[in-house]
C-alpha positions as a printed NumPy array, in Angstrom:
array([[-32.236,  17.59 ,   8.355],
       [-30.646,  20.803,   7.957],
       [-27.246,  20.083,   9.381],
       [-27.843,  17.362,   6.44 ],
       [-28.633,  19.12 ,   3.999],
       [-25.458,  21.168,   4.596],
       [-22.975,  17.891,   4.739],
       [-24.413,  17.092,   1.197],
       [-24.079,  20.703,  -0.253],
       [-20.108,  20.432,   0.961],
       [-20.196,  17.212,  -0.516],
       [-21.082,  18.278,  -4.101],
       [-19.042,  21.253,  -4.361],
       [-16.065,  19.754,  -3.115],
       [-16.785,  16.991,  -6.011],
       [-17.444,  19.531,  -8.626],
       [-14.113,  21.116,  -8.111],
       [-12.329,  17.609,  -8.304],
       [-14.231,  17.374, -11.466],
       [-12.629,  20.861, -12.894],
       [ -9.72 ,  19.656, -15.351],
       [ -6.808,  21.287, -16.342],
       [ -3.759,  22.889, -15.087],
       [ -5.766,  26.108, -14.408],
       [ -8.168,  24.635, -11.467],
       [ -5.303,  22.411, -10.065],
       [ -5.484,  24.981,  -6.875],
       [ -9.537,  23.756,  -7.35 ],
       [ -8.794,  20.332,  -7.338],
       [ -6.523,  21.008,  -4.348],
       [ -9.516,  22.572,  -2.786],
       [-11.574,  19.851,  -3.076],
       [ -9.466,  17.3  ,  -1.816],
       [ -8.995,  19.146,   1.295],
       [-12.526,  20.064,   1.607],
       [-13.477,  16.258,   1.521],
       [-10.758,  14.825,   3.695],
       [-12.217,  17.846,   6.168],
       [-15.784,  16.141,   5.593],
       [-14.854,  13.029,   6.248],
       [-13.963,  14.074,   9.578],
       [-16.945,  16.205,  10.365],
       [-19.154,  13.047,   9.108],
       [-17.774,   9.679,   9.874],
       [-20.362,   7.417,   8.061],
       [-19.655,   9.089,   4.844],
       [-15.582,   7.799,   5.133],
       [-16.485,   5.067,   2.493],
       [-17.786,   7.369,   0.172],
       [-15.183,   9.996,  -0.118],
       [-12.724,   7.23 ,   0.188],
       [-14.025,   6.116,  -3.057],
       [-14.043,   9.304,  -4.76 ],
       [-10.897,  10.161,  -4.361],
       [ -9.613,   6.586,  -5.014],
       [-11.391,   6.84 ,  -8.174],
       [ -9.684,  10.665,  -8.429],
       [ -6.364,   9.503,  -8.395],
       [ -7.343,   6.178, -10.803],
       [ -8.616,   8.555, -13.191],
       [ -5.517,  11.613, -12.752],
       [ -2.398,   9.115, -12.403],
       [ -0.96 ,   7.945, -15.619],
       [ -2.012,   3.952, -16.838],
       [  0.485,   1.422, -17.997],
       [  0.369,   1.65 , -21.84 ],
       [  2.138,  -1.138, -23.296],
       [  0.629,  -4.747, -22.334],
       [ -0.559,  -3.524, -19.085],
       [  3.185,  -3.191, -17.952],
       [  4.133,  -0.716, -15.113],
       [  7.319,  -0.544, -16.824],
       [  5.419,   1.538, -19.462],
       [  4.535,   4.268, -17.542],
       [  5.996,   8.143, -17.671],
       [  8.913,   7.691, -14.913],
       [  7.92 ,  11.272, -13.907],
       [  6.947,  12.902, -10.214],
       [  3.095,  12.425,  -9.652],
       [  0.999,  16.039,  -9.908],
       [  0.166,  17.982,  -6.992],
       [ -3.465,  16.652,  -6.587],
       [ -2.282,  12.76 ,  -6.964],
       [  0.279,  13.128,  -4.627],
       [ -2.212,  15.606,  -2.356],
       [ -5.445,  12.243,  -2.813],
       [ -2.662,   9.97 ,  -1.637],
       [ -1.611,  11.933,   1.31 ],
       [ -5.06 ,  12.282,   2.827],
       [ -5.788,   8.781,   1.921],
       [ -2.47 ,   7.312,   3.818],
       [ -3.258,   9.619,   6.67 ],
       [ -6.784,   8.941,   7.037],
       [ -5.652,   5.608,   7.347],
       [ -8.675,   2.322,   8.206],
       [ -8.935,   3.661,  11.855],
       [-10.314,   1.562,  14.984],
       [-13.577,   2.294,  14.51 ],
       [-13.956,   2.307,  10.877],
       [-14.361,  -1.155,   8.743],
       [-11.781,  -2.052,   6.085],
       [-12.607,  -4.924,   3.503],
       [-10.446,  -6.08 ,   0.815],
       [ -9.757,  -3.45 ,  -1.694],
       [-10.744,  -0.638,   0.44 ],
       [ -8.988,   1.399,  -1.629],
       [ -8.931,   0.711,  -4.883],
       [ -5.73 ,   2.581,  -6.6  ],
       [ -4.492,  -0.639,  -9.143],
       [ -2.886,  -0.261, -12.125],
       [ -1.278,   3.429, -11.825],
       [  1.95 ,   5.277, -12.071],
       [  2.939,   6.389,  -8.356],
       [  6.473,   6.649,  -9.029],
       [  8.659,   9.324,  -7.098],
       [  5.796,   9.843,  -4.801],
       [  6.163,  10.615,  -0.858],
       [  4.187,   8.573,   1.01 ],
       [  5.939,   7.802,   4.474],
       [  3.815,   6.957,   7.371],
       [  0.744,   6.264,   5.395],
       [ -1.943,   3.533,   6.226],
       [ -3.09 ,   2.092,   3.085],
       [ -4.218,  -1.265,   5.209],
       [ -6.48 ,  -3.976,   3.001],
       [ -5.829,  -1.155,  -0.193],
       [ -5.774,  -2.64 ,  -3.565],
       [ -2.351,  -1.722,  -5.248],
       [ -1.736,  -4.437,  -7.829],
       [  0.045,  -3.927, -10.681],
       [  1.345,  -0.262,  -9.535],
       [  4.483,   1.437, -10.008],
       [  6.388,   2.267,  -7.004],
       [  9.478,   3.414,  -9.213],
       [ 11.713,   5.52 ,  -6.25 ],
       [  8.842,   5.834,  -4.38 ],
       [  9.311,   6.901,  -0.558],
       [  6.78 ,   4.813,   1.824],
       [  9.864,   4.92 ,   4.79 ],
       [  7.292,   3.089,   7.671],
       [  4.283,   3.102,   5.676],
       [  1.543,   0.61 ,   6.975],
       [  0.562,  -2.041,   3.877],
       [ -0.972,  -4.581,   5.939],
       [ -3.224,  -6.716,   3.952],
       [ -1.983,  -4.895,   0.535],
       [ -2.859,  -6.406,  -2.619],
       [  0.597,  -5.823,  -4.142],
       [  0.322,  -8.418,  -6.363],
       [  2.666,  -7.565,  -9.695],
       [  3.619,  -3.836,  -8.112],
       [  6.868,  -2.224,  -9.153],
       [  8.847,  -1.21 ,  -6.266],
       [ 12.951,  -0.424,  -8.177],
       [ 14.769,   1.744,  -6.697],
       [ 12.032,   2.896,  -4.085],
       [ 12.681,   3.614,   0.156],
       [ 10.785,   0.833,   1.647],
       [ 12.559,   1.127,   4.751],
       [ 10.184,   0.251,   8.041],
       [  6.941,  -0.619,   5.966],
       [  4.878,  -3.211,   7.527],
       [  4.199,  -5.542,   4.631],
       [  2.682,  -7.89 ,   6.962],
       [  0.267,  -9.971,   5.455],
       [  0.478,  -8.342,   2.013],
       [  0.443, -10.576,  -1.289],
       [  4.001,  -9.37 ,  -3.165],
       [  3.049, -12.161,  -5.548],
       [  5.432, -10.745,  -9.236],
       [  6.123,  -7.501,  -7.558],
       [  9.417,  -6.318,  -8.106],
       [ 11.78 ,  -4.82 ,  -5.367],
       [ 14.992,  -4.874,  -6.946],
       [ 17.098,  -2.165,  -5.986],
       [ 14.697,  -1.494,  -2.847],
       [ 15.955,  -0.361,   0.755],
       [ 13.785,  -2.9  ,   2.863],
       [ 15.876,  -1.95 ,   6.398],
       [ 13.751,  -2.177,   9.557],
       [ 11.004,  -3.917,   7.068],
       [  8.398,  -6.427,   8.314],
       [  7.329,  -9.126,   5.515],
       [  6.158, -11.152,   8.403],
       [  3.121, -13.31 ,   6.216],
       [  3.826, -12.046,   3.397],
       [  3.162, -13.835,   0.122],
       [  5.416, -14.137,  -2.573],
       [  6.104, -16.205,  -6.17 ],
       [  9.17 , -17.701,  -8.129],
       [  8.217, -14.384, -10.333],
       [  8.632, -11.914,  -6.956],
       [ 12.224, -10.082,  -7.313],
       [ 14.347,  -9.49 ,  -4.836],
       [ 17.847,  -8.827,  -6.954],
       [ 19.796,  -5.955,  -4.793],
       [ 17.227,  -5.54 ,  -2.06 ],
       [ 18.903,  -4.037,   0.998],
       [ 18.122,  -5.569,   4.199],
       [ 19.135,  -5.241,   7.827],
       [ 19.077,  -6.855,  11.53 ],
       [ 15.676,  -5.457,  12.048],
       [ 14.324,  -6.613,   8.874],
       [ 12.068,  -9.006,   9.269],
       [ 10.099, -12.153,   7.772],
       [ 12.769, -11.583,   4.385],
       [ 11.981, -14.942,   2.755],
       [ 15.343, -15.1  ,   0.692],
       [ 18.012, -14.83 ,   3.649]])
């Protein structure tokens, strides 16, 4: 009960400080994120939670499309310390062998992630539709199962991702480097771009070749 008791006390603070807005309790924020991602380690059945919190952190932190839902719309601008810091231990947290993964498992839709670094991240069954990817670097990033359905990828290093599996369904990779890629499975509409996508020997399962 005690060692608990103590799991949940972490728990709280560590939300309260994600909770603290402003540019003066960013190295707060910081703090929490770290001190969850430690939790999560220290107490395995309580992944799902603090997955969700800081899924909802970054849905809440990132900027929204603000013209007809449009990814376009959003501030072409580096993601802030804590975004980019919830992604991190997100990616490299990753589903894990022993820990389940539904559809949607993270939930991140709808958000500007442009310019951010996410390279050898496991966002596996994550829910990323509609994001923007602008110049993004996810160089062997793991979106197996990825709801990618109307994501923006121009411009952005998608060199070695795994999109096995993954719905690409309007997404737009013009202007992507997809070398060493695996769209193996992958779905993809009339509306999915592919205009000056770079591709290579190893690239694999590229539906327009």
């Amino acid at each position: 009960m005690a060692e608990q008791n103590q799991l949940t006390d972490r728990f709280t603070k560590a939300v309260d400080q994600l909770d603290r807005a402003g540019a003066d309790h960013l190295q707060a924020r910081l703090g929490g994120i770290y001190a969850l991602e430690r939790l999560s380690l220290d107490s395995p059945r309580d992944y799902s939670t603090i997955t969700e919190v800081l899924s909802a952190f970054i849905r809440s932190a990132a900027p929204r499309p603000q013209v007809d839902g449009l990814p376009e719309a959003c501030p072409d601008r580096p993601p802030t310390f804590d975004v980019q810091a919830a992604l991190t231990v997100l990616g490299r947290r990753g589903p894990g062998p022993n820990r389940q993964v539904r559809p949607g498992f993270y939930d991140v839709n709808s958000v500007d992630l442009s310019q951010t670094c996410l390279r050898h991240v496991d966002f596996l069954g994550a829910d990323f539709s509609r994001a923007n990817f602008r110049q993004a670097d996810l160089t062997k990033a793991r979106l197996i199962g990825v709801d990618l359905i109307g994501a923006l990828f121009v411009g952005a290093n998608l060199s070695g991702v795994d999109f096995a599996g993954s719905d690409l369904g309007s997404a737009l990779l013009t202007d992507t480097d997809l070398g060493g890629a695996n769209l193996t499975d992958s779905l993809h509409t009339e509306e999915t771009m592919i205009d000056g996508a770079r591709t290579d020997e190893a690239t694999t399962g590229a539906w327009w070749r």
